[in-house]
XYZ file of C-alpha atoms in Angstrom:
437
model
C -0.009 57.780 29.134
C 1.159 54.685 30.641
C 2.545 56.099 34.083
C -1.069 57.879 34.407
C -3.105 54.668 33.528
C -1.022 52.619 36.230
C -1.536 55.272 38.681
C -5.274 55.488 38.514
C -6.904 53.928 41.511
C -9.379 51.127 40.855
C -11.963 51.484 43.056
C -13.682 48.285 42.765
C -10.691 46.222 43.134
C -10.026 47.873 46.619
C -13.805 47.318 47.460
C -13.176 43.658 46.894
C -10.643 43.262 49.801
C -12.773 45.623 51.973
C -16.084 43.744 51.782
C -15.637 42.389 54.935
C -15.305 45.665 56.573
C -18.532 46.614 55.571
C -20.337 42.854 55.625
C -19.630 42.396 59.412
C -21.539 45.044 60.983
C -24.778 44.122 58.812
C -24.284 40.379 59.657
C -24.229 41.105 63.524
C -27.183 43.343 63.253
C -29.219 40.591 61.593
C -27.840 38.493 64.680
C -28.569 41.362 67.189
C -32.250 41.330 65.976
C -32.532 37.289 65.984
C -31.345 37.103 69.782
C -34.162 39.682 70.849
C -36.881 38.535 68.222
C -37.865 35.602 69.751
C -37.720 36.390 73.648
C -39.997 39.283 72.509
C -42.452 37.341 70.837
C -42.708 34.589 73.564
C -42.645 37.002 76.634
C -45.268 39.412 75.135
C -47.542 36.579 74.493
C -47.307 35.018 77.593
C -47.728 38.631 79.303
C -50.953 39.043 77.038
C -52.164 35.561 77.841
C -51.473 35.876 81.843
C -53.374 39.414 81.712
C -56.428 38.071 80.003
C -56.607 34.959 82.174
C -56.227 37.441 85.338
C -58.721 40.129 83.881
C -61.228 37.296 83.359
C -60.768 35.672 86.772
C -61.313 39.027 88.572
C -64.470 39.724 86.568
C -66.133 36.408 87.154
C -65.040 36.214 90.786
C -62.699 32.828 89.922
C -59.859 34.936 91.255
C -58.954 36.055 94.628
C -57.138 39.558 95.078
C -54.188 37.811 96.219
C -54.090 36.077 92.708
C -54.552 39.052 90.937
C -51.860 40.685 92.881
C -49.681 37.643 92.482
C -50.282 37.572 88.620
C -49.742 41.061 88.342
C -46.041 40.732 90.140
C -45.268 38.218 87.792
C -45.969 40.265 84.852
C -44.045 43.096 86.079
C -40.890 40.686 86.796
C -41.356 39.518 82.857
C -41.605 42.883 81.652
C -38.742 44.017 83.427
C -36.600 41.371 82.193
C -37.870 41.883 78.543
C -36.826 45.652 78.967
C -33.536 44.581 80.162
C -32.649 42.602 76.877
C -34.303 45.045 74.655
C -32.060 47.793 76.316
C -29.159 45.669 75.920
C -30.182 45.072 72.339
C -30.494 48.739 71.560
C -26.923 49.536 73.021
C -25.537 47.002 70.698
C -27.516 48.253 67.648
C -26.315 51.895 68.394
C -22.586 50.582 68.457
C -23.084 48.602 65.192
C -24.865 51.951 63.466
C -21.744 53.274 64.593
C -19.370 51.459 63.031
C -21.190 51.129 59.688
C -21.067 55.094 59.954
C -17.308 55.337 60.494
C -16.442 52.400 57.867
C -18.918 54.153 55.410
C -16.987 57.349 55.927
C -13.541 55.394 55.435
C -14.466 54.053 52.301
C -16.201 57.370 50.929
C -12.643 58.929 51.285
C -11.066 56.120 48.984
C -14.088 57.210 46.494
C -12.803 60.775 46.456
C -9.568 59.919 45.278
C -8.499 59.041 41.864
C -4.756 58.435 41.675
C -2.144 56.750 43.954
C -0.219 59.813 43.525
C -2.588 61.964 45.949
C -1.341 62.761 49.144
C -4.374 61.744 51.027
C -3.968 58.215 49.254
C -0.827 57.236 51.417
C -2.570 58.240 54.647
C -5.726 56.346 53.636
C -3.442 53.200 52.676
C -1.728 53.402 55.710
C -4.962 53.171 58.030
C -6.036 50.148 55.810
C -2.760 48.441 56.112
C -3.304 48.722 60.399
C -6.713 47.555 59.752
C -5.364 44.381 58.131
C -2.584 44.159 60.732
C -5.042 44.037 63.637
C -7.150 41.619 61.593
C -4.383 39.097 61.545
C -3.233 39.730 65.089
C -7.053 38.987 66.157
C -7.150 35.814 64.322
C -4.135 34.438 65.390
C -4.985 35.384 69.365
C -2.776 38.320 69.840
C -5.763 40.099 71.405
C -3.866 42.373 73.711
C -1.710 43.709 70.789
C -4.083 44.238 68.209
C -6.321 46.292 70.816
C -3.200 48.573 71.712
C -2.477 49.131 67.976
C -6.313 49.812 67.240
C -6.473 52.416 70.094
C -3.411 53.993 69.350
C -4.560 54.435 65.717
C -7.935 55.343 67.129
C -9.712 53.215 64.644
C -11.928 51.054 66.953
C -14.821 51.492 64.742
C -13.099 50.363 61.893
C -11.903 46.911 63.183
C -13.842 43.786 64.813
C -12.293 43.679 68.151
C -15.316 42.451 70.291
C -16.077 39.838 67.854
C -12.867 38.015 67.426
C -11.963 38.417 71.241
C -15.215 36.352 71.940
C -14.207 33.802 69.204
C -10.441 33.527 70.526
C -11.979 33.025 73.904
C -13.950 30.032 72.860
C -10.993 28.686 70.865
C -8.673 28.826 73.637
C -11.170 27.099 75.861
C -11.344 24.271 73.320
C -8.029 24.157 73.184
C -7.712 23.676 77.007
C -10.075 20.774 76.948
C -13.637 22.341 77.720
C -16.534 22.414 75.297
C -19.113 24.199 77.574
C -18.498 27.671 75.799
C -18.495 26.158 72.422
C -21.907 24.368 73.073
C -23.247 27.475 74.329
C -22.431 29.376 71.213
C -23.906 26.525 69.049
C -26.778 27.037 70.974
C -27.145 30.331 70.395
C -26.649 30.147 66.422
C -28.374 26.564 66.247
C -30.874 27.523 63.506
C -28.054 29.179 61.216
C -25.679 26.326 61.884
C -28.477 23.826 60.591
C -28.854 25.958 57.528
C -25.385 25.429 56.962
C -25.390 21.869 57.776
C -22.517 22.338 59.987
C -21.457 19.198 62.276
C -19.531 21.426 64.796
C -22.410 20.630 67.522
C -22.066 16.837 66.698
C -18.499 16.570 66.912
C -18.520 18.479 70.297
C -20.915 15.919 71.658
C -18.926 13.108 70.549
C -15.962 14.873 72.395
C -17.962 14.988 75.731
C -18.645 11.206 75.190
C -14.809 10.399 74.387
C -13.765 12.275 77.507
C -16.516 10.265 79.582
C -14.979 6.855 78.185
C -11.626 7.974 78.971
C -12.098 7.838 82.640
C -12.847 4.285 82.704
C -15.074 4.611 85.704
C -18.024 2.374 85.443
C -20.552 5.217 86.558
C -19.231 7.560 83.804
C -19.456 4.828 81.011
C -23.148 4.496 82.171
C -23.219 8.230 81.928
C -21.519 8.104 78.514
C -24.326 5.389 77.148
C -26.891 7.930 78.148
C -25.075 10.735 76.693
C -24.742 8.926 73.321
C -28.523 8.086 73.397
C -29.734 11.608 73.524
C -27.000 13.560 71.702
C -25.431 11.056 69.246
C -27.388 8.532 68.229
C -30.082 11.016 66.453
C -27.509 11.676 64.076
C -27.058 8.093 62.728
C -28.644 8.958 59.400
C -26.421 11.993 58.680
C -23.213 10.643 60.163
C -23.281 6.844 60.115
C -19.769 6.123 60.380
C -18.967 8.424 63.109
C -21.825 7.299 65.105
C -20.493 3.798 64.495
C -17.220 4.680 65.776
C -18.636 6.055 68.769
C -20.307 2.909 69.673
C -17.261 0.922 68.903
C -15.497 2.842 71.265
C -17.158 1.232 74.427
C -14.878 -1.685 73.461
C -11.876 -0.183 73.376
C -9.517 1.914 76.488
C -7.425 5.024 75.742
C -4.412 2.818 75.492
C -5.672 1.379 72.511
C -3.620 1.130 69.246
C -6.348 0.119 67.152
C -7.460 2.945 64.378
C -9.957 4.578 64.441
C -10.065 4.271 68.043
C -6.726 5.530 68.930
C -7.189 8.656 66.814
C -10.501 9.192 68.529
C -8.844 9.262 72.120
C -5.932 11.446 70.799
C -5.664 14.858 72.377
C -4.916 16.419 68.903
C -8.616 16.171 68.451
C -8.996 19.533 70.646
C -6.919 21.193 68.057
C -9.032 20.134 65.468
C -12.459 21.021 67.280
C -10.717 24.505 67.837
C -10.459 24.700 64.235
C -13.602 23.507 63.339
C -15.160 26.204 65.519
C -13.206 28.894 64.062
C -14.573 27.842 60.681
C -17.861 27.635 61.484
C -17.565 31.138 63.118
C -16.045 32.654 60.293
C -18.495 31.134 57.825
C -21.633 32.122 59.971
C -20.620 35.683 59.670
C -19.530 35.348 56.049
C -15.990 36.417 56.621
C -13.107 34.697 54.643
C -11.109 31.933 56.248
C -7.580 33.416 55.438
C -6.755 36.976 57.160
C -7.121 39.848 54.987
C -3.277 40.409 55.118
C -2.735 37.030 53.390
C -5.184 37.960 50.746
C -3.531 41.217 50.073
C -0.279 39.769 50.241
C -1.410 37.248 47.645
C -2.711 39.563 45.035
C 0.640 41.216 45.144
C 2.757 38.409 44.955
C 0.888 36.931 42.409
C 1.461 39.971 40.077
C 5.307 39.673 40.902
C 5.538 35.789 40.629
C 7.138 33.747 37.455
C 7.378 30.258 36.797
C 11.217 30.588 37.806
C 10.206 31.469 41.438
C 9.487 28.024 42.346
C 11.626 26.136 39.971
C 13.324 23.017 40.991
C 16.629 24.879 41.304
C 15.197 27.478 43.542
C 13.648 25.000 46.041
C 17.126 23.177 46.191
C 18.911 26.379 46.257
C 16.674 27.534 49.206
C 17.860 24.440 51.260
C 21.514 24.985 50.419
C 21.930 28.597 50.744
C 20.450 31.737 51.596
C 18.807 33.803 48.798
C 20.986 35.994 46.807
C 20.041 39.809 45.685
C 17.855 39.683 42.601
C 18.942 41.837 39.372
C 18.391 45.616 39.487
C 16.993 46.694 36.115
C 13.695 48.320 34.805
C 12.441 45.182 32.917
C 9.743 42.611 33.808
C 10.693 39.404 35.072
C 8.724 37.601 32.786
C 11.173 38.018 29.991
C 13.060 34.567 29.099
C 15.931 33.810 26.848
C 15.885 31.177 24.289
C 17.974 28.980 26.550
C 17.169 29.471 30.080
C 20.378 30.293 32.387
C 21.117 27.913 35.247
C 20.661 30.298 37.853
C 17.560 32.118 38.821
C 16.815 34.810 36.368
C 15.868 37.272 39.430
C 19.433 36.761 40.872
C 22.946 38.019 39.758
C 25.602 35.366 38.630
C 27.036 33.335 41.752
C 29.640 35.556 43.416
C 28.257 38.614 42.221
C 27.069 40.740 45.001
C 25.813 44.426 45.236
C 24.522 46.791 47.863
C 21.951 48.312 45.821
C 20.524 44.804 44.928
C 16.984 43.866 46.569
C 15.776 40.381 47.460
C 13.207 38.902 45.311
C 9.814 38.977 47.307
C 8.589 35.856 45.754
C 11.898 34.021 46.760
C 12.465 35.391 50.194
C 12.188 32.818 52.705
C 9.408 35.011 54.762
C 6.986 34.768 51.520
C 8.024 31.920 49.412
C 5.475 29.513 51.188
C 2.673 31.917 50.695
C 3.306 32.761 47.450
C 3.790 29.174 46.238
C -0.068 28.352 45.261
C -0.935 31.716 44.056
C -1.155 32.313 40.092
C 1.570 33.423 37.751
C 1.235 36.906 36.806
C -0.859 37.812 33.516
C 0.327 40.831 31.811
C -1.972 41.498 28.718
C 0.072 44.559 27.938
C 3.596 45.249 29.412
C 4.277 48.872 29.589
C 7.898 48.741 31.822
C 9.647 46.694 29.411
C 12.897 48.348 27.664
C 12.853 47.859 23.777
C 15.353 45.005 22.297
C 16.324 43.225 25.744
C 19.600 41.752 26.218
C 20.598 39.080 28.810
C 24.312 39.524 30.384
C 26.268 36.448 31.278
C 25.634 37.437 34.899
C 22.018 36.965 34.492
C 21.308 40.795 34.093
C 18.640 41.748 31.457
C 18.934 45.389 30.053
C 17.627 47.237 26.785
C 20.451 47.323 24.067
C 20.101 51.128 23.545
C 20.609 51.504 27.313
C 23.883 49.147 27.434
C 25.185 51.198 24.240
C 24.651 54.301 25.894
C 26.399 53.382 29.183
C 29.298 51.884 27.372
C 29.725 55.093 25.410
C 29.812 57.089 28.585
C 32.316 54.458 29.895
C 34.885 54.954 27.231
C 34.608 51.230 26.365
C 36.148 49.757 23.044
C 33.532 48.958 20.481
C 32.050 45.491 20.784
C 31.855 45.677 24.879
C 29.270 46.609 27.085
C 29.343 47.029 31.019
C 26.883 45.974 33.561
C 25.190 49.340 34.954
C 25.005 47.667 38.556
C 27.991 45.760 39.043
C 30.298 47.486 36.673
C 31.293 44.121 34.849
C 32.526 44.215 31.154
C 31.397 41.913 28.648
C 31.940 41.372 24.738
C 28.967 41.943 22.852
C 29.331 38.257 21.558
C 28.202 37.078 24.965
C 24.967 38.738 24.907
C 21.911 37.004 24.254
C 18.658 38.242 22.906
C 15.625 38.013 25.241
C 11.956 37.288 23.984
C 8.840 38.190 26.237
C 7.058 35.137 26.811
């Protein structure tokens, strides 16, 4: 019964991780609608007014035939331009609807599965892992690798390549010292950024001002003052300290050591601007700040983490030597003896090694930092614990019945037990009873 319960798929928990996959096309559809709604209203109103003016002028004789023809040509130009915008928006809408259909179908496959033992679940979970890997690579700028993986797996409609490639392009331009692309993006999303109370555009305008001041040329400094009056001073009520620092920058050159002006001239500001843009971009689209792969790993690591995984001893051991293999048994690592041993409970005694042991995921060098801030596992009911646990001197934990059975099969003398993995023999008086906390 316990195995059946453990193998049962919790669809709600799966959907928590896959929410961004379903949400993003919807957010992009809203953005696509907003991008054409205002031009449509503006151009259609302009054409209607011009048509009315032309018709009235033609009827009362105030407009010459040449003026009428000129106005008609102008209306045709405006309508053709509007048609191009609407055509592009319609194509984008079709693409997003196709993505939504593919993603809903992908999630429907999961809804039809009930247990992880189903042969179809392995293929579905493998495809989800590929999605998480593509998301991770796109967020870290490995665009070509992400595109290659998506094309190889045939899942372009399940990942958000175009969105993240556009984000990566602007991020790289900021890291390269250009704010033009980011300012254009801010202008496209001005209303949404204002609702979010984002300071990204203000930071970009400040950086423009700083770069003008960096040159030291008189003409550029006058241009910087004009720029500040137009783009920085209006934010005095919202960001008074920052505006004051920008004003004070007039008295200091780039080689100053006085703070905060030295930091304002620092080249590291470009990286902070890039990070601020990525944060605003993800927040605008309701996407998580961390890669989905990290979120999935954190959930799994939390289920395995115990207080000993980041103990003072473990932190010191990770600096002094490589991690040793953990104990190999079928019991929960949350079991603790009355007196804790001096070594990590996941690991065998120093000097003991076995090819059958595995590295503790939490204590591995690859995942230790990621697991440091996740919560400890909380098990309301332990289903995998053996009865009457005993701790061997080498740090391994087994059930007493299994130790007795193995000792009998090994032909040991009464009062002796044998480690099932290493083969070490101990007296029963050396064993200590383990209690589950």
